[in-house]
Coordinates of N, CA and C in Angstrom, one line a residue:
Chain U
N1 N 24.5 -12.2 -12.8 CA 22.9 -12.3 -12.3 C 22.2 -11.2 -12.2
A2 N 20.5 -11.0 -12.9 CA 19.9 -9.6 -13.0 C 19.7 -9.2 -11.5
G3 N 19.6 -10.2 -10.7 CA 19.3 -9.7 -9.3 C 17.5 -9.5 -9.3
V4 N 16.8 -8.6 -8.8 CA 15.2 -8.3 -8.9 C 15.2 -7.2 -10.0
T5 N 14.3 -7.2 -10.9 CA 13.7 -6.9 -12.3 C 12.4 -6.5 -11.9
Q6 N 11.8 -5.3 -12.5 CA 11.0 -4.5 -12.3 C 10.3 -4.1 -13.8
T7 N 9.0 -4.4 -14.3 CA 8.7 -3.8 -15.2 C 7.2 -3.5 -15.0
P8 N 6.7 -2.0 -15.6 CA 7.4 -1.1 -16.3 C 8.2 -0.1 -15.4
K9 N 8.9 0.6 -15.9 CA 9.7 1.6 -15.0 C 9.0 2.6 -14.5
F10 N 8.1 3.2 -15.4 CA 7.0 4.2 -15.4 C 5.6 3.8 -16.1
Q11 N 4.2 4.2 -15.6 CA 3.4 3.8 -15.7 C 2.6 5.1 -15.3
V12 N 1.6 5.5 -16.4 CA 0.4 6.5 -16.2 C -0.9 5.9 -16.4
L13 N -1.9 5.5 -15.3 CA -3.4 5.2 -15.5 C -4.3 6.0 -15.5
K14 N -5.5 5.8 -15.8 CA -6.4 6.8 -15.5 C -7.3 5.8 -14.3
T15 N -8.3 6.5 -13.6 CA -8.8 6.1 -12.4 C -9.9 5.0 -13.0
G16 N -10.0 3.5 -12.3 CA -10.7 2.7 -12.5 C -10.0 1.8 -13.8
Q17 N -8.9 1.9 -14.4 CA -8.2 1.1 -14.9 C -7.4 0.1 -14.2
S18 N -7.2 -1.3 -14.9 CA -6.7 -2.2 -14.2 C -5.2 -2.4 -14.8
M19 N -4.1 -3.1 -14.0 CA -3.1 -3.2 -14.5 C -2.0 -4.0 -13.8
T20 N -1.1 -4.7 -14.1 CA 0.0 -5.7 -13.4 C 1.2 -5.1 -13.3
L21 N 1.9 -5.1 -12.2 CA 3.3 -4.6 -12.4 C 4.3 -6.3 -12.3
Q22 N 5.1 -6.2 -12.9 CA 5.9 -7.6 -13.2 C 7.1 -7.3 -12.2
C23 N 7.2 -8.3 -11.6 CA 8.7 -8.4 -11.0 C 9.2 -10.0 -10.8
A24 N 10.4 -10.0 -10.8 CA 11.0 -11.4 -11.1 C 12.5 -11.2 -10.6
Q25 N 13.2 -12.4 -9.8 CA 14.4 -12.5 -9.7 C 14.9 -13.9 -9.9
D26 N 16.5 -13.9 -10.0 CA 17.1 -15.1 -10.6 C 17.9 -15.4 -9.4
M27 N 17.6 -15.2 -8.3 CA 18.6 -15.6 -7.3 C 18.2 -16.7 -6.5
N28 N 17.1 -17.1 -6.8 CA 16.5 -18.5 -6.2 C 16.0 -18.2 -4.8
H29 N 15.6 -16.9 -4.2 CA 15.0 -16.8 -3.1 C 13.6 -17.2 -2.8
E30 N 13.3 -17.5 -1.5 CA 12.2 -17.9 -1.3 C 11.0 -16.8 -1.2
Y31 N 11.8 -16.1 -0.3 CA 10.9 -14.9 -0.1 C 10.9 -13.6 -0.8
M32 N 9.5 -13.0 -1.3 CA 9.5 -12.0 -2.3 C 8.0 -10.9 -1.4
S33 N 8.4 -9.7 -1.7 CA 7.4 -8.7 -1.1 C 7.4 -7.8 -1.9
W34 N 5.9 -6.9 -1.8 CA 5.8 -5.7 -2.6 C 5.8 -4.5 -1.4
Y35 N 6.5 -3.2 -1.7 CA 6.5 -2.2 -0.8 C 5.9 -1.1 -1.7
R36 N 5.0 -0.3 -1.2 CA 5.4 1.0 -1.7 C 6.0 2.3 -1.1
Q37 N 6.5 3.2 -1.7 CA 6.8 4.4 -1.0 C 6.5 5.5 -1.6
D38 N 6.1 6.1 -0.6 CA 5.5 7.5 -0.5 C 6.1 8.7 0.4
P39 N 6.0 10.0 -0.2 CA 6.5 11.1 0.6 C 6.3 10.9 2.2
G40 N 7.2 10.9 3.1 CA 6.8 11.3 4.5 C 6.3 9.9 5.2
M41 N 6.3 8.9 4.3 CA 5.3 7.3 4.9 C 6.6 6.6 5.1
G42 N 7.4 6.5 4.1 CA 8.3 5.7 4.3 C 8.2 4.2 3.5
L43 N 8.6 3.3 3.6 CA 8.4 2.1 3.0 C 7.0 1.5 3.8
R44 N 6.4 0.9 2.9 CA 5.2 0.2 3.5 C 4.7 -1.2 2.7
L45 N 4.8 -2.5 3.5 CA 4.4 -3.5 3.0 C 3.4 -4.0 2.4
I46 N 3.0 -4.3 1.5 CA 1.5 -4.6 0.7 C 1.2 -5.7 0.6
H47 N 1.8 -6.8 0.2 CA 1.7 -8.1 0.3 C 3.4 -8.8 0.3
Y48 N 3.3 -10.0 0.9 CA 4.5 -10.9 0.6 C 4.1 -12.2 0.6
S49 N 5.0 -13.3 -0.1 CA 4.9 -14.6 -0.3 C 6.3 -15.4 0.4
V50 N 6.1 -16.2 1.1 CA 7.0 -17.0 1.6 C 7.6 -18.4 0.9
G51 N 6.7 -18.4 -0.2 CA 7.1 -19.4 -1.4 C 6.1 -19.7 -2.1
A52 N 6.1 -20.6 -3.4 CA 5.3 -20.6 -4.4 C 4.2 -21.1 -4.0
G53 N 3.0 -20.3 -4.3 CA 1.8 -20.8 -3.9 C 1.2 -20.3 -2.3
I54 N 2.1 -19.5 -1.9 CA 1.7 -19.0 -0.6 C 1.9 -17.3 -0.4
T55 N 0.9 -16.6 -0.3 CA 1.0 -15.3 0.1 C 0.2 -14.7 1.4
D56 N 0.6 -13.6 1.6 CA 0.0 -13.1 2.8 C 0.0 -11.4 3.0
Q57 N -1.0 -11.1 3.8 CA -1.3 -9.5 3.3 C -0.3 -8.8 4.0
G58 N 0.1 -7.5 3.4 CA 1.3 -6.7 4.8 C 0.4 -5.6 5.2
E59 N 0.6 -4.4 5.5 CA 0.2 -3.3 6.1 C -0.5 -2.6 5.4
V60 N -0.6 -2.3 4.3 CA -1.6 -1.6 3.2 C -2.0 -2.7 2.2
P61 N -2.9 -3.9 1.9 CA -3.1 -4.8 1.0 C -4.1 -3.9 0.3
N62 N -5.3 -3.3 0.7 CA -6.7 -3.2 -0.2 C -6.3 -2.3 -1.5
G63 N -7.2 -3.1 -2.4 CA -6.9 -2.5 -3.6 C -5.7 -3.4 -4.8
Y64 N -5.1 -4.1 -3.8 CA -4.1 -4.9 -4.7 C -4.1 -6.6 -4.6
N65 N -3.7 -7.2 -5.4 CA -3.7 -8.7 -5.4 C -2.3 -9.1 -6.1
V66 N -2.1 -10.4 -5.4 CA -0.6 -11.2 -5.7 C -1.2 -12.6 -6.0
S67 N -0.4 -13.0 -6.8 CA -0.3 -14.7 -6.8 C 1.3 -14.9 -6.8
R68 N 1.6 -16.2 -6.6 CA 2.9 -16.5 -6.7 C 2.9 -18.2 -7.4
S69 N 2.7 -17.8 -8.4 CA 2.5 -19.7 -9.3 C 4.1 -20.2 -9.3
T70 N 5.2 -19.2 -9.4 CA 6.4 -19.9 -9.5 C 7.8 -19.2 -8.3
T71 N 8.8 -19.6 -8.0 CA 9.8 -18.9 -7.3 C 10.3 -17.6 -7.9
E72 N 10.2 -17.7 -9.1 CA 10.8 -16.7 -9.6 C 10.0 -15.3 -9.8
D73 N 8.6 -15.4 -10.0 CA 7.6 -14.1 -10.5 C 6.8 -14.1 -9.3
F74 N 6.6 -12.7 -8.9 CA 5.6 -12.1 -7.8 C 4.9 -10.8 -8.6
P75 N 4.0 -11.2 -9.3 CA 3.2 -9.7 -10.0 C 2.5 -9.3 -9.1
L76 N 2.1 -7.7 -9.3 CA 1.4 -7.4 -8.2 C 0.3 -6.5 -9.3
R77 N -1.1 -6.9 -9.0 CA -2.3 -6.5 -9.6 C -2.8 -5.6 -8.9
L78 N -3.3 -4.4 -10.1 CA -3.8 -3.3 -9.2 C -5.4 -3.5 -10.1
L79 N -6.6 -3.7 -9.3 CA -7.6 -4.2 -10.1 C -8.4 -2.9 -10.4
S80 N -8.7 -1.8 -9.8 CA -9.2 -0.4 -10.3 C -8.6 0.3 -9.6
A81 N -7.8 1.2 -10.8 CA -6.7 2.0 -10.0 C -7.6 3.2 -9.5
A82 N -6.9 3.8 -8.2 CA -7.5 5.1 -7.7 C -6.4 6.2 -7.2
P83 N -6.6 7.2 -7.4 CA -5.6 8.2 -7.4 C -4.7 7.9 -6.1
S84 N -5.4 7.5 -5.0 CA -4.5 7.1 -3.9 C -3.5 5.7 -3.8
Q85 N -3.3 5.3 -5.3 CA -2.3 4.3 -5.6 C -0.8 4.9 -6.5
T86 N -1.2 6.5 -6.4 CA 0.0 7.0 -6.8 C 1.2 6.9 -6.3
S87 N 2.2 6.1 -6.6 CA 3.4 6.0 -5.7 C 4.8 5.2 -6.4
V88 N 5.5 5.1 -5.8 CA 6.7 4.3 -6.2 C 6.5 2.7 -5.5
Y89 N 6.8 1.7 -6.3 CA 6.4 0.3 -5.9 C 7.8 -0.5 -6.2
F90 N 8.1 -1.0 -5.2 CA 9.2 -1.7 -5.0 C 9.1 -2.9 -4.6
C91 N 9.5 -4.0 -5.4 CA 9.5 -5.5 -5.1 C 11.0 -6.0 -4.5
A92 N 10.9 -6.9 -3.5 CA 12.1 -7.0 -3.2 C 12.0 -8.8 -2.9
S93 N 13.0 -9.4 -2.7 CA 13.3 -10.7 -2.3 C 14.3 -11.0 -1.1
S94 N 14.2 -12.3 -0.8 CA 15.1 -12.7 0.6 C 15.2 -13.8 0.5
R95 N 16.4 -14.4 1.2 CA 16.4 -15.8 1.5 C 15.7 -16.4 2.4
R96 N 15.2 -17.6 2.4 CA 14.5 -18.3 3.7 C 15.6 -18.8 4.6
G97 N 15.4 -18.7 6.0 CA 16.4 -19.3 6.9 C 17.2 -18.4 7.4
R98 N 17.6 -17.0 6.8 CA 18.1 -16.1 7.7 C 17.5 -15.3 8.1
S99 N 17.5 -15.3 9.8 CA 16.4 -14.6 10.8 C 16.7 -13.2 10.4
Y100 N 17.7 -12.7 9.7 CA 17.9 -11.1 9.2 C 16.8 -10.8 8.3
N101 N 16.5 -11.3 7.3 CA 15.6 -11.4 6.6 C 16.2 -10.3 5.5
E102 N 17.2 -10.2 5.3 CA 17.8 -8.7 4.4 C 17.1 -8.9 2.8
Q103 N 16.6 -7.7 2.7 CA 16.0 -7.5 1.5 C 16.9 -7.0 0.2
F104 N 16.7 -7.6 -1.0 CA 17.4 -7.2 -2.1 C 16.0 -6.7 -2.9
F105 N 16.4 -5.4 -3.4 CA 15.3 -4.4 -3.9 C 15.3 -4.4 -5.3
G106 N 14.2 -4.4 -6.3 CA 14.3 -4.0 -7.6 C 14.5 -2.5 -7.8
P107 N 14.4 -1.9 -9.0 CA 14.6 -0.6 -9.0 C 13.6 0.1 -9.2
G108 N 12.2 -0.5 -8.9 CA 11.0 0.1 -8.8 C 10.0 0.5 -9.9
T109 N 9.2 0.7 -9.7 CA 8.1 1.5 -10.8 C 7.1 2.5 -10.3
R110 N 7.2 3.4 -10.9 CA 6.7 5.0 -10.6 C 5.1 5.2 -11.4
L111 N 4.3 4.9 -10.5 CA 2.7 4.9 -11.0 C 2.4 6.1 -10.7
T112 N 1.6 6.5 -11.4 CA 0.6 7.8 -11.8 C -0.8 7.5 -11.8
V113 N -1.7 7.7 -11.0 CA -3.1 7.2 -11.4 C -4.1 8.6 -11.5
L114 N -4.3 9.2 -12.8 CA -4.8 10.3 -12.7 C -6.3 10.3 -12.7
Chain I
T1 N 2.3 -2.2 17.6 CA 3.1 -2.0 16.8 C 4.3 -1.4 16.8
Q2 N 5.3 -2.3 16.1 CA 6.6 -1.6 16.4 C 7.1 -0.5 15.3
L3 N 7.3 0.8 15.6 CA 7.8 1.7 15.1 C 9.5 2.3 15.2
L4 N 9.8 2.5 14.3 CA 11.1 3.1 14.1 C 11.3 4.3 13.8
E5 N 12.0 5.5 14.6 CA 11.8 6.9 14.4 C 13.3 7.2 13.9
Q6 N 13.3 7.8 12.8 CA 14.7 8.5 12.5 C 14.9 9.8 12.3
S7 N 15.9 10.2 12.7 CA 16.3 11.3 12.8 C 17.8 11.8 12.1
P8 N 17.9 13.0 12.1 CA 17.0 14.2 11.5 C 16.4 13.5 10.2
Q9 N 15.5 14.1 9.8 CA 14.6 13.9 8.5 C 15.3 14.2 7.3
F10 N 16.0 15.5 7.6 CA 16.7 15.8 6.3 C 18.0 16.6 7.2
L11 N 18.9 16.1 5.9 CA 20.6 16.6 6.3 C 21.3 17.1 5.4
S12 N 21.7 18.7 5.5 CA 22.6 19.1 4.5 C 23.7 19.6 5.0
I13 N 24.8 18.8 4.4 CA 26.2 19.5 4.9 C 27.0 19.6 3.6
Q14 N 28.4 20.3 4.0 CA 29.3 20.3 3.2 C 30.2 19.3 3.2
E15 N 30.8 19.0 2.0 CA 31.8 17.7 1.8 C 33.1 17.9 3.1
G16 N 33.5 16.5 3.4 CA 34.3 16.9 4.6 C 33.9 16.8 6.2
E17 N 32.4 17.2 5.9 CA 32.0 17.3 7.6 C 31.4 15.8 8.1
N18 N 31.5 15.7 9.2 CA 30.9 14.4 10.0 C 29.7 14.1 10.1
L19 N 29.0 13.6 10.2 CA 27.4 13.7 10.4 C 27.0 12.1 11.3
T20 N 26.1 12.2 12.2 CA 25.5 11.2 12.4 C 23.8 11.1 12.6
V21 N 23.2 9.8 12.3 CA 21.8 9.8 11.8 C 21.5 8.4 13.1
Y22 N 20.5 8.8 13.3 CA 19.9 7.9 14.5 C 18.4 7.1 13.8
C23 N 18.4 6.1 14.6 CA 17.1 5.2 14.2 C 16.5 4.9 15.8
N24 N 15.7 5.3 16.3 CA 14.9 4.8 17.6 C 13.6 4.1 17.4
S25 N 13.7 3.5 18.8 CA 12.3 2.7 18.6 C 12.3 2.2 20.3
S26 N 11.0 1.9 20.6 CA 10.8 1.6 22.3 C 10.6 0.3 22.3
S27 N 10.7 -0.4 21.1 CA 10.9 -2.0 20.9 C 12.1 -2.5 20.7
V28 N 12.3 -4.0 21.3 CA 13.3 -4.6 20.9 C 13.7 -5.1 19.6
F29 N 14.5 -5.2 18.9 CA 14.7 -5.9 17.6 C 15.8 -7.0 17.6
S30 N 15.5 -8.0 16.8 CA 16.6 -9.0 17.1 C 17.9 -8.6 16.0
S31 N 17.3 -7.9 15.0 CA 18.4 -7.7 14.0 C 18.1 -6.0 13.6
L32 N 19.1 -5.4 13.2 CA 18.5 -4.3 12.1 C 19.6 -3.8 11.1
Q33 N 18.8 -3.3 10.0 CA 19.6 -3.2 9.0 C 19.5 -1.9 8.3
W34 N 20.4 -1.4 8.1 CA 20.4 -0.1 7.4 C 20.8 -0.1 5.6
Y35 N 19.9 0.7 5.2 CA 19.8 0.8 3.5 C 20.0 1.9 3.3
R36 N 20.8 2.0 1.8 CA 21.0 3.5 1.4 C 20.2 3.6 -0.2
Q37 N 19.4 4.4 -0.4 CA 18.6 4.4 -1.7 C 18.9 5.9 -2.3
E38 N 19.3 5.8 -3.4 CA 19.7 7.0 -4.6 C 18.6 7.3 -5.4
P39 N 18.4 8.5 -5.8 CA 17.5 8.9 -6.4 C 17.0 8.1 -7.6
G40 N 15.8 7.5 -7.8 CA 15.3 6.5 -8.9 C 16.1 5.1 -8.9
E41 N 16.4 4.8 -7.6 CA 16.7 3.3 -7.4 C 16.0 2.9 -6.2
G42 N 16.3 1.7 -6.3 CA 15.7 0.9 -5.0 C 16.6 1.0 -3.7
P43 N 16.2 0.5 -2.8 CA 17.4 0.4 -1.7 C 18.1 -0.5 -1.6
V44 N 19.6 -0.4 -1.0 CA 20.7 -1.3 -1.2 C 21.4 -1.2 0.1
L45 N 21.0 -2.7 0.5 CA 21.6 -2.8 2.0 C 23.2 -2.5 2.1
L46 N 23.4 -1.8 3.5 CA 24.8 -1.7 3.6 C 25.5 -2.6 5.0
V47 N 24.4 -2.9 5.7 CA 24.7 -3.6 6.9 C 23.8 -4.2 7.8
T48 N 24.0 -5.3 8.3 CA 22.9 -5.7 9.3 C 24.1 -5.6 10.6
V49 N 23.3 -5.3 11.7 CA 23.8 -5.6 13.1 C 22.8 -6.5 13.9
V50 N 23.4 -7.3 14.6 CA 22.8 -8.0 15.3 C 22.8 -8.1 17.1
T51 N 24.2 -7.7 17.4 CA 24.2 -8.1 18.5 C 24.3 -6.9 19.4
G52 N 23.8 -6.7 20.6 CA 23.7 -5.6 21.4 C 25.0 -5.0 21.9
G53 N 25.1 -3.7 21.1 CA 26.4 -3.1 21.5 C 27.7 -3.2 20.1
E54 N 27.4 -3.9 19.1 CA 27.6 -4.2 18.1 C 28.1 -3.1 17.3
V55 N 29.5 -2.9 17.0 CA 29.8 -1.9 15.8 C 30.4 -2.5 14.7
K56 N 30.0 -2.3 13.4 CA 30.7 -2.6 12.4 C 31.1 -1.2 11.3
K57 N 32.3 -1.5 10.7 CA 32.6 -0.3 9.9 C 32.6 -0.4 8.4
L58 N 32.4 0.0 7.7 CA 32.1 0.3 6.4 C 32.8 1.1 5.9
K59 N 34.1 1.3 5.4 CA 35.0 2.5 5.1 C 34.6 3.7 6.1
R60 N 34.1 4.6 5.4 CA 34.0 5.9 6.4 C 32.6 5.9 6.9
L61 N 32.1 4.7 7.0 CA 30.6 4.6 7.6 C 30.8 3.8 8.7
T62 N 30.3 4.2 9.8 CA 30.2 3.1 11.2 C 28.7 3.3 11.9
F63 N 28.5 2.1 11.9 CA 27.2 1.6 12.5 C 27.2 1.1 13.7
Q64 N 26.4 1.1 14.6 CA 26.4 0.7 16.0 C 25.0 0.3 16.5
F65 N 25.0 -0.8 17.0 CA 23.6 -1.3 17.5 C 23.4 -1.2 19.1
G66 N 22.6 -0.3 19.8 CA 22.3 -0.1 21.2 C 22.3 -1.3 22.1
D67 N 22.9 -1.0 22.9 CA 23.2 -2.4 24.3 C 21.7 -3.0 24.2
A68 N 20.6 -2.5 24.5 CA 19.4 -3.0 24.6 C 18.7 -3.1 23.4
R69 N 19.4 -3.2 22.3 CA 19.0 -3.6 20.8 C 17.8 -2.5 20.4
K70 N 17.3 -1.6 20.8 CA 16.4 -0.8 20.7 C 16.8 0.3 19.7
D71 N 17.8 0.8 19.1 CA 18.4 1.6 18.8 C 19.5 1.4 17.9
S72 N 20.0 2.5 17.1 CA 21.1 2.4 16.2 C 21.2 3.5 15.8
S73 N 22.6 4.0 15.3 CA 23.3 5.0 14.9 C 24.1 4.6 13.3
L74 N 24.4 5.7 12.8 CA 24.9 5.9 11.6 C 25.9 6.9 11.4
H75 N 27.3 6.9 11.6 CA 28.1 7.8 11.6 C 29.1 7.8 10.5
I76 N 28.7 9.0 9.8 CA 29.9 8.9 8.2 C 30.8 10.1 8.6
T77 N 32.1 9.8 8.4 CA 33.4 10.5 8.6 C 33.5 11.2 7.4
A78 N 33.6 12.3 7.3 CA 34.3 13.0 6.0 C 33.4 12.9 4.9
A79 N 32.3 13.2 5.0 CA 31.4 13.1 3.6 C 31.9 13.4 2.5
Q80 N 31.2 12.6 1.5 CA 31.4 13.1 0.3 C 30.3 13.2 -0.4
P81 N 30.4 14.0 -1.9 CA 29.3 14.1 -2.3 C 28.6 12.5 -2.9
G82 N 29.3 11.5 -3.1 CA 28.6 9.9 -3.5 C 27.5 9.4 -2.4
D83 N 28.0 10.2 -1.2 CA 27.2 9.7 0.2 C 25.8 10.0 0.2
T84 N 25.4 11.2 -0.5 CA 24.1 11.7 -1.0 C 23.1 10.6 -1.1
G85 N 22.0 10.6 -0.4 CA 21.0 9.7 -0.5 C 20.2 9.6 0.7
L86 N 19.2 8.8 0.5 CA 18.0 8.3 1.7 C 18.6 7.3 2.2
Y87 N 18.7 7.4 3.6 CA 19.3 6.5 4.4 C 17.9 5.7 5.3
L88 N 17.9 4.5 5.1 CA 16.4 3.7 5.8 C 17.0 2.6 6.7
C89 N 16.7 2.7 8.1 CA 16.8 1.6 9.2 C 15.9 0.8 9.1
A90 N 15.6 -0.3 9.0 CA 14.9 -1.5 8.9 C 14.9 -2.4 10.3
G91 N 14.0 -2.7 10.8 CA 14.0 -3.7 12.3 C 13.4 -5.0 12.1
N92 N 13.9 -5.9 12.5 CA 13.4 -7.3 12.4 C 13.2 -8.1 13.2
S93 N 12.3 -8.2 14.4 CA 11.8 -8.8 15.6 C 12.5 -10.3 15.8
G94 N 12.5 -11.2 14.7 CA 13.3 -12.2 14.8 C 12.2 -13.5 14.7
G95 N 12.6 -14.8 14.9 CA 11.8 -15.6 14.9 C 11.0 -16.1 13.5
S96 N 9.9 -16.6 13.7 CA 9.3 -16.7 12.5 C 8.6 -15.5 12.1
N97 N 8.8 -14.3 12.3 CA 8.1 -13.2 11.9 C 8.9 -13.0 10.8
Y98 N 8.4 -12.9 9.5 CA 9.0 -12.5 8.1 C 9.1 -10.6 8.0
K99 N 8.2 -10.1 8.6 CA 8.0 -8.7 8.1 C 9.2 -7.9 9.0
L100 N 9.6 -6.8 7.8 CA 10.5 -5.9 8.6 C 9.7 -4.4 8.8
T101 N 9.9 -3.6 9.8 CA 9.7 -2.5 10.1 C 10.7 -1.5 9.7
F102 N 10.5 -0.4 8.5 CA 11.4 0.5 8.2 C 10.9 1.9 8.9
G103 N 12.1 2.4 9.1 CA 11.6 4.0 9.3 C 11.8 4.9 8.3
K104 N 11.2 6.0 8.5 CA 10.8 6.7 7.1 C 12.4 7.5 6.3
G105 N 13.2 7.2 6.9 CA 14.4 7.8 6.4 C 15.2 9.3 6.9
T106 N 16.4 9.4 6.6 CA 17.1 10.5 7.0 C 17.7 10.8 4.9
L107 N 17.3 11.9 4.4 CA 17.5 12.2 3.5 C 18.6 13.2 3.5
L108 N 19.9 12.6 3.0 CA 21.2 13.3 3.1 C 21.7 13.7 2.0
T109 N 22.0 15.2 2.1 CA 22.8 15.7 0.9 C 24.0 16.5 1.1
V110 N 25.2 15.8 0.5 CA 26.5 16.4 0.7 C 27.0 17.4 -0.2
N111 N 27.0 18.7 0.2 CA 27.5 19.5 -1.2 C 29.1 19.8 -1.5
P112 N 29.3 19.8 -2.6 CA 30.7 19.7 -3.0 C 31.4 21.2 -2.4

């Protein structure tokens, strides 16, 4: 099993550009999430999904869109990138039915917005 | 809003020393997880503690959940350079609440 995969590993954007961060998991997990990690701020939840066709906002959703058409994939879209979105982005998945919600993280995408 | 405070924020020690890091909250959690994150990688789950007062051991790492389920500690015995990393705690309030609350982490450096 590859676990949780993310592409690209690194990305540089100019202000106003759009892009999609890809995330896929092969563990048949129902739950998937996107976090951003900034120095001194810890991990903050952007959006999450509890199953195909179902998404909801996390702590910091502004400027980001998500969709979940399949169990495996959960892309994160930046519609108009801003320097404040410079961060490391992590996708995670977890199994439904476990109240602990233990997360399996991908390797991350390091995004710089100029 | 539930918050998890981790201390210390930074810790630099010599190989062979013992250390303890803390994760504290004013809120009760149904479970608490500890993750370790190495540079350039995603966090990896180390352990989940569920019962108040629970102690779990993972080789040289000992995890404890407070009796009131509001705090947790991680003790490392005879630290090694391979223990270097960012240690994150995350709490789950349980029930139908999917979201985890993460602390900001303790950055541990173990020098040879």
